[in-house]
Amino acid sequence: MLSEPIATSDVELRQWYDRVRQRTTALTKGLSAEDMMLQSMPDASPTKWHLAHTSWFFETFALKPHLPHYRVFDADYEYLFNSYYDSVGERHPRPARGLLSRPSADEVFAYRRHIDDAMLALIDTAPSKTVADIIVTGLHHEMQHQELILTDIKHALAQNPSAFSSGHASASLPTSAAQIATDSAPLEAAFSTFTEGLYWIGAEPTDFSYDCERPRHRVFCNAFSLSNAPVTNGQWLAFMAAGGYQDPAWWLSDGWDCKQKTQWQAPLYWQEVNGEWFECQLDGYQPINLAAPVCHISYFEADAFARWAGYRLPREFELEIAATQSAAQGNFAESDRWQPQPAAAGEGLKQVYGDVWEWTSSSYSPYPGFTPEQGALGEYNGKFMVNQYVLRGGSCATAQAQMRPSYRNFFYPHQRWQFSGLRLAQ
Amino acid sequence: MLSEPIATSDVELRQWYDRVRQRTTALTKGLSAEDMMLQSMPDASPTKWHLAHTSWFFETFALKPHLPHYRVFDADYEYLFNSYYDSVGERHPRPARGLLSRPSADEVFAYRRHIDDAMLALIDTAPSKTVADIIVTGLHHEMQHQELILTDIKHALAQNPSAFSSGHASASLPTSAAQIATDSAPLEAAFSTFTEGLYWIGAEPTDFSYDCERPRHRVFCNAFSLSNAPVTNGQWLAFMAAGGYQDPAWWLSDGWDCKQKTQWQAPLYWQEVNGEWFECQLDGYQPINLAAPVCHISYFEADAFARWAGYRLPREFELEIAATQSAAQGNFAESDRWQPQPAAAGEGLKQVYGDVWEWTSSSYSPYPGFTPEQGALGEYNGKFMVNQYVLRGGSCATAQAQMRPSYRNFFYPHQRWQFSGLRLAQ
Amino acid sequence: MLSEPIATSDVELRQWYDRVRQRTTALTKGLSAEDMMLQSMPDASPTKWHLAHTSWFFETFALKPHLPHYRVFDADYEYLFNSYYDSVGERHPRPARGLLSRPSADEVFAYRRHIDDAMLALIDTAPSKTVADIIVTGLHHEMQHQELILTDIKHALAQNPSAFSSGHASASLPTSAAQIATDSAPLEAAFSTFTEGLYWIGAEPTDFSYDCERPRHRVFCNAFSLSNAPVTNGQWLAFMAAGGYQDPAWWLSDGWDCKQKTQWQAPLYWQEVNGEWFECQLDGYQPINLAAPVCHISYFEADAFARWAGYRLPREFELEIAATQSAAQGNFAESDRWQPQPAAAGEGLKQVYGDVWEWTSSSYSPYPGFTPEQGALGEYNGKFMVNQYVLRGGSCATAQAQMRPSYRNFFYPHQRWQFSGLRLAQ
Amino acid sequence: MLSEPIATSDVELRQWYDRVRQRTTALTKGLSAEDMMLQSMPDASPTKWHLAHTSWFFETFALKPHLPHYRVFDADYEYLFNSYYDSVGERHPRPARGLLSRPSADEVFAYRRHIDDAMLALIDTAPSKTVADIIVTGLHHEMQHQELILTDIKHALAQNPSAFSSGHASASLPTSAAQIATDSAPLEAAFSTFTEGLYWIGAEPTDFSYDCERPRHRVFCNAFSLSNAPVTNGQWLAFMAAGGYQDPAWWLSDGWDCKQKTQWQAPLYWQEVNGEWFECQLDGYQPINLAAPVCHISYFEADAFARWAGYRLPREFELEIAATQSAAQGNFAESDRWQPQPAAAGEGLKQVYGDVWEWTSSSYSPYPGFTPEQGALGEYNGKFMVNQYVLRGGSCATAQAQMRPSYRNFFYPHQRWQFSGLRLAQ
């Protein structure tokens, strides 16, 4: 499972381990112990829980089975910080993760140091490929949780009515902003076309990938076009101005039911003040940037927008075909901006990677010949393969090292606290 | 949209109209006006509502726009018997359909006669192809509701603790039955194989079909095998005996949550009495027939069974490839038995059509190039294309005239009041 | 328990039995079998269920134990038509009463005739006082259900969007009505005063009464006043015009929560059309009669009105003190109008009985020395003595024979489908 | 409102203010900032919220209107820490109090110091009686929240599966304990009797009291008896052993519904390990003390127990009559044990005050002539006077200075996180 370019030696693995783990800690800068305990909805988890769970992963799958004489840090943690691995044992119920004032943040950081010491000791033993693969998987797992740390704390702090008065955020709602043109011109979008054919889809066996990206297989694909850039905030305001949230004609039946129940009128985190729209970002409320990709929208909204605009959502393999033609670079979490940026000027496909995850019309389902990973580690992707939809390309909160053309992210169609946007297809 | 074999002339159309409409009425034999008002859950509708809604369909789409001087039977009905056509106007809320004691069943039958008179008058005008197509669509629509009449009244009557003491049903729970062997041998199933290749999928443009079956397009398909017959009740009992309902390892995560909440321990309508299993059929409780296909199972259960058995659910195009190689014949509603029957002896694929709808792992989604039907009639398939899964092949409650290789039925993965079963794939 | 004036002889008991039972049947005039199956909410029951349950009561408590060789009509009915008597056995769940298409209304009427034949045979045996008391209780019980038949069918038919086009009701929503003066003058109400003292409260041992009205006991009561008549629709409109439904200051905390959730803006069954208010009555929509007592209001609304008006709700013994000074006469169900009527002109307390049940601020609780009725018959009042509030005086849907000064009716503070109004106290 | 004995001079008021406020802070000893943020259910609030809200009370009602040049600490706090005073303005929704990581605990303590400085300055101005009364009310209000700090953090920490490993608590679940005799002898209880008569009930006008304790008025009371001590844990185990939680005969109808839904099998915080019962206390799990009063039971359970035992719950004025005959002393919060203790040996009424709040059968309702406090301070007791039941006598978590014979506490009948028990009456 370990790809050569990523870590060809134990030295490289050690360096990479250090880098990923320190990065996680760095993301908590500006957060108090109280902030790190927040759980604002069952879908999200406290920062502290992410910090502990990623360490639990190494303890459970690498240290306990593979480091001789390993001493468990705290026997309770096995129960507290298991996420969903039934085969590992019972676990603390997800919606109650915010009730864990104990262990404290300090204790969790001590836990991380304990794990790090042991992991470095393990790496120094020149572990077998099997063990090295587990370590690499743990690092990819940790990068996934880095993204969730950002999206979950963003959601949690946004619930605070006097949000963002310190730490991560700095401003309360501004009282003026550039006027937004809501009588926007008809949607104009440039498209790139792809030819009909039989395409190979899925991960190369030599690279690191999750089981759901495998096996590589052929898909017949009609000719299609993709808009050169994701849909922007300005285009989304045009949809809103055109009554997009009021007309069931554009919506899936389940989408309309969801909209009626939730009373959505705009993307998550948007707020109107005196006719102008602001967005709650990780550093506080800011005026909407019309040129930046829209994000924090659900599948239902993305689908409605596409139908209103006269297009459709892409299928996941269409985005993969496009992605194999670009380098996996873009506005990723490493930029430390954690906010989608406007596309660069110029022709051709842009922002294929980074900025926003792009919803596809593809239900998350197994590839032909899919076999789950062996053991407890396989108790993951396969069991979520129903009722969720695939997103592609990574976001401004995704670690770049995690990204590759075959990467499949997946969420329920009503969820919108991820940095999720869309690109149009036809 | 009208296929030549079905009605090449107005005379044939008239005969076919008569036959379908009379068939609907015949299905209500043995039901009282009170029975016909039952709505046992929001998913199901009263018989009376089906009787009225199918007539409303002809009135709304054929008579009002196309029959000069047509006199509306009752202006209230437009509101009461609209199902989900937003563009036609407001509608009575679905969960409250059971609260319509008025109009009475007698009035609804009078409504049907009124519609029939007008429709035959319309057919006698030698309508244009456009109008004839609408009529044919209305008849297919009516056949869909014929199936729902059966599945909905089955569900409703089964809620009555002293169910089946008259009319449709005749027996209460028996007190003895043949002993069931629950220590069944390991699952043995014969399979038919299909070769890898590029296949055409979807409806021929010359036949009647719904918009979701179109356009015809190519799909690349790896080699695959299908079990020769659907999974039987006997095989399902083996799954139950092996603890299939108790072990999360076999279940999708959402499936296990659903099972925990619903407390499912067996297919819908099954009941254990002194260690023996009985099934509530349309004519009352009967011992389980071990050789018959299992039915009234959810997608979640079907998927868990397949995983437990070491196989998987088929994809929808795999079943379509198989279906194009068989004649569309089988145990359909016309048999008036409305219960799946054991497979015949012999080699090769059996029960491709009829007996039970077969769950597939394919999310109900648009085909490449999908275009919804124009006008209000198009307000149908497209808007349900999320979160539902495709079933193929028809059941013992489906009208045979409705069936074709490309037919796509779809339900939510938790639903099980249809005659839904499964076939294994690998 | 049998009071002398009611039935001093078996002949009188027989006549009374006949009268009460026939009255119940007479209330179903104009209702179809389909109407009689309606259950529009868990609080209400189908007419058919009331018809059967009242017969079940005689079968269970009088016939089975006391009529030799009595043949049970149908063994299933014991389960189906038990309301809440745990000691009698299991029962059909209340919210599913509307799913009983079988037994049919015809069968239920046959059941009633079977019971009547047997009951008259029992009465002809010159039963003991114990048995005669049970019969009298059964008749009082039946009168209670007569009222529920009216209130429940009113609620059920009101759910039908084309309500009242036949049978009980005859008119759809009118398009004009007398203009309503919403800028009504400040609330003026005449009051009668009562002096401080020690009063006897509760039923005399010689009269028929329910256990909750006993034992008779003394209550010390400060001086108080009662408004001479119940609050009228005109006064209620003034409350609405004054923003009574918009200002939390007048409401109990739980009441305001309830109002926010239910979105109440007026009494149940009221509807505004072009600025005029109409009321859905048992014979269809009618303009609001400003002089008639307001009804179909909850405790929460009654309490808010009283506070807004500068008064309070009466305590239950205050109304009992007033009631003992009036004859138990008024606009009861026997009038067959089933709608509250304006008070007569003149001085003094009016409408102490009939027209509307009057909410009191008294929680339904046991009197000092309360002892429940012996046996299953005692499994009634006592177990409801929490969270409900007492209403006094009877309504236009109450049988007059049922009424007496000590009668305690009780409902939850959010319920309003009874003919419930209020009188002011200070 | 200010009673002479409590604070006859500004010097005494200053001392008392200091004492109460320091006491609140002292209760947080051993709690981390993370602990103080816990909100385990909507009924409970975080410690930090209590700390801030009690300060907000002084700021809003004493400082802003009465201290010249008072500088508000933080304008946001007016919104964040308002509990239910509609007339003061909008407020943060109660169930989201646990999402306030900001302000931090440190900031809240700074807020307290800011308020204390200003309050002492205000007291030094020799305030008018009106202002002094507000200050006294604020101190009583703070004592109420002291009790809630204890009951709420007890509930919150008990949700932690590895609860009590530090700070307030010290032990995890023990693995052995003295065997409990569940085949306890029939309930034997000694009773004290009280004679029939007309009694004065309610607060003397010269003492401090809440509006709901006034006005003083007469109640006629039949002769009654009260058990000399509250029901004990040993007696409760006998109820459990006798199937008290399994037999609907003992339960109110709403109580049984509640029990079925909640699956209660024992008081809150009780847990069975290998046939022995333990109780989660503020210092960890301990074996049940059979001789101590049972607590953490709901009204429904208390009522069921009383009926099972052949008695009834007392009325609130019965307990008040008894309370006026005892000194207001007992096991209060000042003991710092926060756990009910066994009754002392000897004759006569015991534990009338302290140890456990005693449920009464009296609905919380206004006394004759009740007038709410003027202004925003009156927006309290009156609006809760529905659906709640009165408890009397104070508990081991109540400040002794708060207690008096007329004190009325009130909670919903399903709530049990307070130190609530019962005494029997007949």
XYZ file of N, CA and C in Angstrom, chain A residues 30-40 48 76 79-80 92 98-107 156-157 159-169, chain D residues 30-40 48 76 79-80 92 98-107 156-157 159-169:
234
model
N -4.347 28.917 18.817
C -5.408 29.891 19.035
C -6.654 29.298 19.647
N -6.699 28.000 19.792
C -7.879 27.365 20.407
C -7.606 27.075 21.883
N -8.560 27.418 22.725
C -8.422 27.110 24.149
C -8.882 25.682 24.413
N -8.576 25.206 25.597
C -9.071 23.881 25.988
C -10.584 23.832 25.889
N -11.242 24.937 26.218
C -12.706 24.968 26.113
C -13.159 24.878 24.661
N -12.510 25.628 23.770
C -12.848 25.527 22.348
C -12.704 24.082 21.865
N -11.643 23.445 22.293
C -11.342 22.110 21.770
C -12.328 21.052 22.255
N -13.214 21.422 23.141
C -14.210 20.472 23.653
C -15.552 20.601 22.938
N -15.685 21.625 22.107
C -16.990 21.908 21.482
C -17.428 20.811 20.506
N -18.666 20.404 20.625
C -19.293 19.560 19.600
C -20.648 20.175 19.280
N -20.757 20.757 18.108
C -21.956 21.542 17.811
C -23.048 20.756 17.126
N -10.488 18.094 20.450
C -9.788 17.196 21.374
C -10.003 15.742 21.008
N -8.890 3.262 29.436
C -10.200 3.835 29.080
C -10.239 4.377 27.650
N -11.962 2.692 24.635
C -13.408 2.856 24.509
C -13.763 4.276 24.057
N -13.082 5.239 24.654
C -13.471 6.632 24.417
C -13.179 7.122 23.008
N -17.640 4.811 22.714
C -18.421 5.920 23.268
C -19.360 6.453 22.183
N -18.890 15.487 22.924
C -18.709 16.813 23.512
C -18.856 16.823 25.016
N -19.223 15.697 25.607
C -19.391 15.635 27.066
C -18.143 15.138 27.778
N -17.053 14.983 27.037
C -15.830 14.466 27.642
C -14.947 15.629 28.104
N -15.284 16.192 29.257
C -14.377 17.205 29.802
C -13.100 16.528 30.295
N -13.222 15.284 30.602
C -12.077 14.482 31.025
C -11.948 13.307 30.095
N -10.774 12.960 29.574
C -9.488 13.601 29.845
C -9.449 15.044 29.328
N -8.617 15.830 29.977
C -8.456 17.228 29.607
C -7.624 17.346 28.330
N -7.646 18.536 27.746
C -6.797 18.781 26.578
C -5.333 18.520 26.922
N -4.914 18.916 28.099
C -3.524 18.668 28.501
C -3.209 17.174 28.495
N -4.135 16.388 29.044
C -3.904 14.937 29.058
C -3.863 14.368 27.648
N -18.497 24.863 14.973
C -18.735 25.065 16.409
C -18.632 26.537 16.785
N -17.597 27.193 16.320
C -17.422 28.606 16.694
C -18.512 29.473 16.062
N -21.503 28.881 15.991
C -22.717 28.833 16.819
C -22.695 29.879 17.933
N -21.518 30.414 18.194
C -21.392 31.366 19.292
C -21.852 32.742 18.826
N -22.869 33.278 19.469
C -23.421 34.538 18.967
C -22.408 35.677 18.986
N -21.455 35.620 19.889
C -20.417 36.652 19.840
C -19.132 36.021 19.310
N -19.322 35.222 18.251
C -18.241 34.402 17.712
C -17.058 35.255 17.325
N -15.900 34.626 17.359
C -14.749 35.157 16.672
C -14.201 36.415 17.305
N -14.399 36.536 18.599
C -13.848 37.727 19.228
C -12.408 37.498 19.661
N -11.891 36.308 19.455
C -10.482 36.068 19.807
C -10.023 34.818 19.093
N -8.754 34.523 19.190
C -8.213 33.276 18.662
C -8.346 33.191 17.159
N -8.896 32.085 16.695
C -9.012 31.821 15.267
C -9.637 32.973 14.509
N -10.523 33.677 15.145
C -11.318 34.652 14.422
C -11.142 36.023 15.058
N -11.911 22.097 42.226
C -11.726 20.775 41.625
C -12.269 20.667 40.216
N -12.946 21.689 39.745
C -13.484 21.653 38.381
C -12.565 22.411 37.432
N -12.274 21.810 36.295
C -11.465 22.483 35.287
C -12.354 23.385 34.434
N -11.718 24.226 33.645
C -12.482 25.065 32.705
C -13.315 24.193 31.792
N -12.783 23.046 31.411
C -13.535 22.141 30.541
C -14.754 21.574 31.272
N -14.568 21.154 32.527
C -15.715 20.671 33.306
C -16.808 21.731 33.384
N -16.381 22.957 33.592
C -17.359 24.025 33.830
C -18.143 24.392 32.573
N -17.786 23.815 31.444
C -18.496 24.102 30.193
C -19.542 23.034 29.868
N -19.549 21.959 30.625
C -20.427 20.812 30.315
C -21.901 21.164 30.464
N -22.678 20.788 29.455
C -24.143 20.817 29.562
C -24.647 19.468 29.064
N -25.116 18.657 29.974
C -25.453 17.274 29.615
C -26.897 17.083 29.205
N -20.141 27.301 34.313
C -19.718 28.630 33.863
C -20.911 29.533 33.608
N -22.183 41.922 25.132
C -22.725 40.640 24.677
C -23.354 39.836 25.813
N -27.139 39.361 26.424
C -27.835 38.366 25.619
C -27.471 36.945 26.071
N -26.186 36.745 26.327
C -25.718 35.379 26.598
C -26.219 34.823 27.923
N -29.903 33.930 24.681
C -29.282 32.763 24.057
C -30.128 31.532 24.353
N -24.148 25.041 26.410
C -22.911 24.265 26.456
C -21.992 24.560 25.290
N -22.449 25.363 24.325
C -21.606 25.666 23.167
C -20.821 26.963 23.334
N -20.880 27.526 24.536
C -20.182 28.788 24.767
C -18.773 28.537 25.296
N -17.865 28.199 24.396
C -16.470 28.090 24.850
C -15.924 29.483 25.157
N -16.510 30.464 24.528
C -16.137 31.848 24.772
C -17.368 32.607 25.226
N -17.337 33.412 26.254
C -16.174 33.740 27.072
C -15.641 32.512 27.837
N -14.350 32.552 28.102
C -13.696 31.469 28.830
C -14.051 31.534 30.311
N -13.760 30.471 31.019
C -13.961 30.475 32.471
C -13.171 31.614 33.116
N -11.968 31.841 32.634
C -11.177 32.941 33.196
C -11.892 34.274 33.019
N -12.453 34.478 31.844
C -13.169 35.733 31.600
C -14.401 35.841 32.495
N -23.667 16.002 34.733
C -22.734 16.079 33.609
C -21.581 15.096 33.777
N -20.994 15.081 34.966
C -19.842 14.188 35.165
C -20.272 12.726 35.127
N -22.133 11.428 33.062
C -22.210 10.953 31.670
C -20.863 10.450 31.173
N -19.812 10.784 31.876
C -18.468 10.413 31.420
C -18.205 8.965 31.804
N -17.955 8.123 30.817
C -17.825 6.694 31.145
C -16.668 6.403 32.079
N -15.648 7.241 32.045
C -14.580 7.032 33.029
C -14.677 8.123 34.081
N -15.922 8.343 34.513
C -16.228 9.463 35.391
C -15.389 9.413 36.648
N -15.182 10.607 37.176
C -14.744 10.697 38.553
C -13.338 10.215 38.769
N -12.500 10.347 37.731
C -11.129 9.910 37.963
C -10.280 11.029 38.538
N -10.850 12.208 38.701
C -10.085 13.300 39.314
C -11.049 14.353 39.813
N -10.526 15.348 40.476
C -11.340 16.481 40.897
C -12.431 16.088 41.867
N -13.653 16.465 41.558
C -14.789 16.241 42.448
C -14.914 14.791 42.895
N -14.509 13.917 42.030
C -14.805 12.505 42.285
C -13.522 11.698 42.244
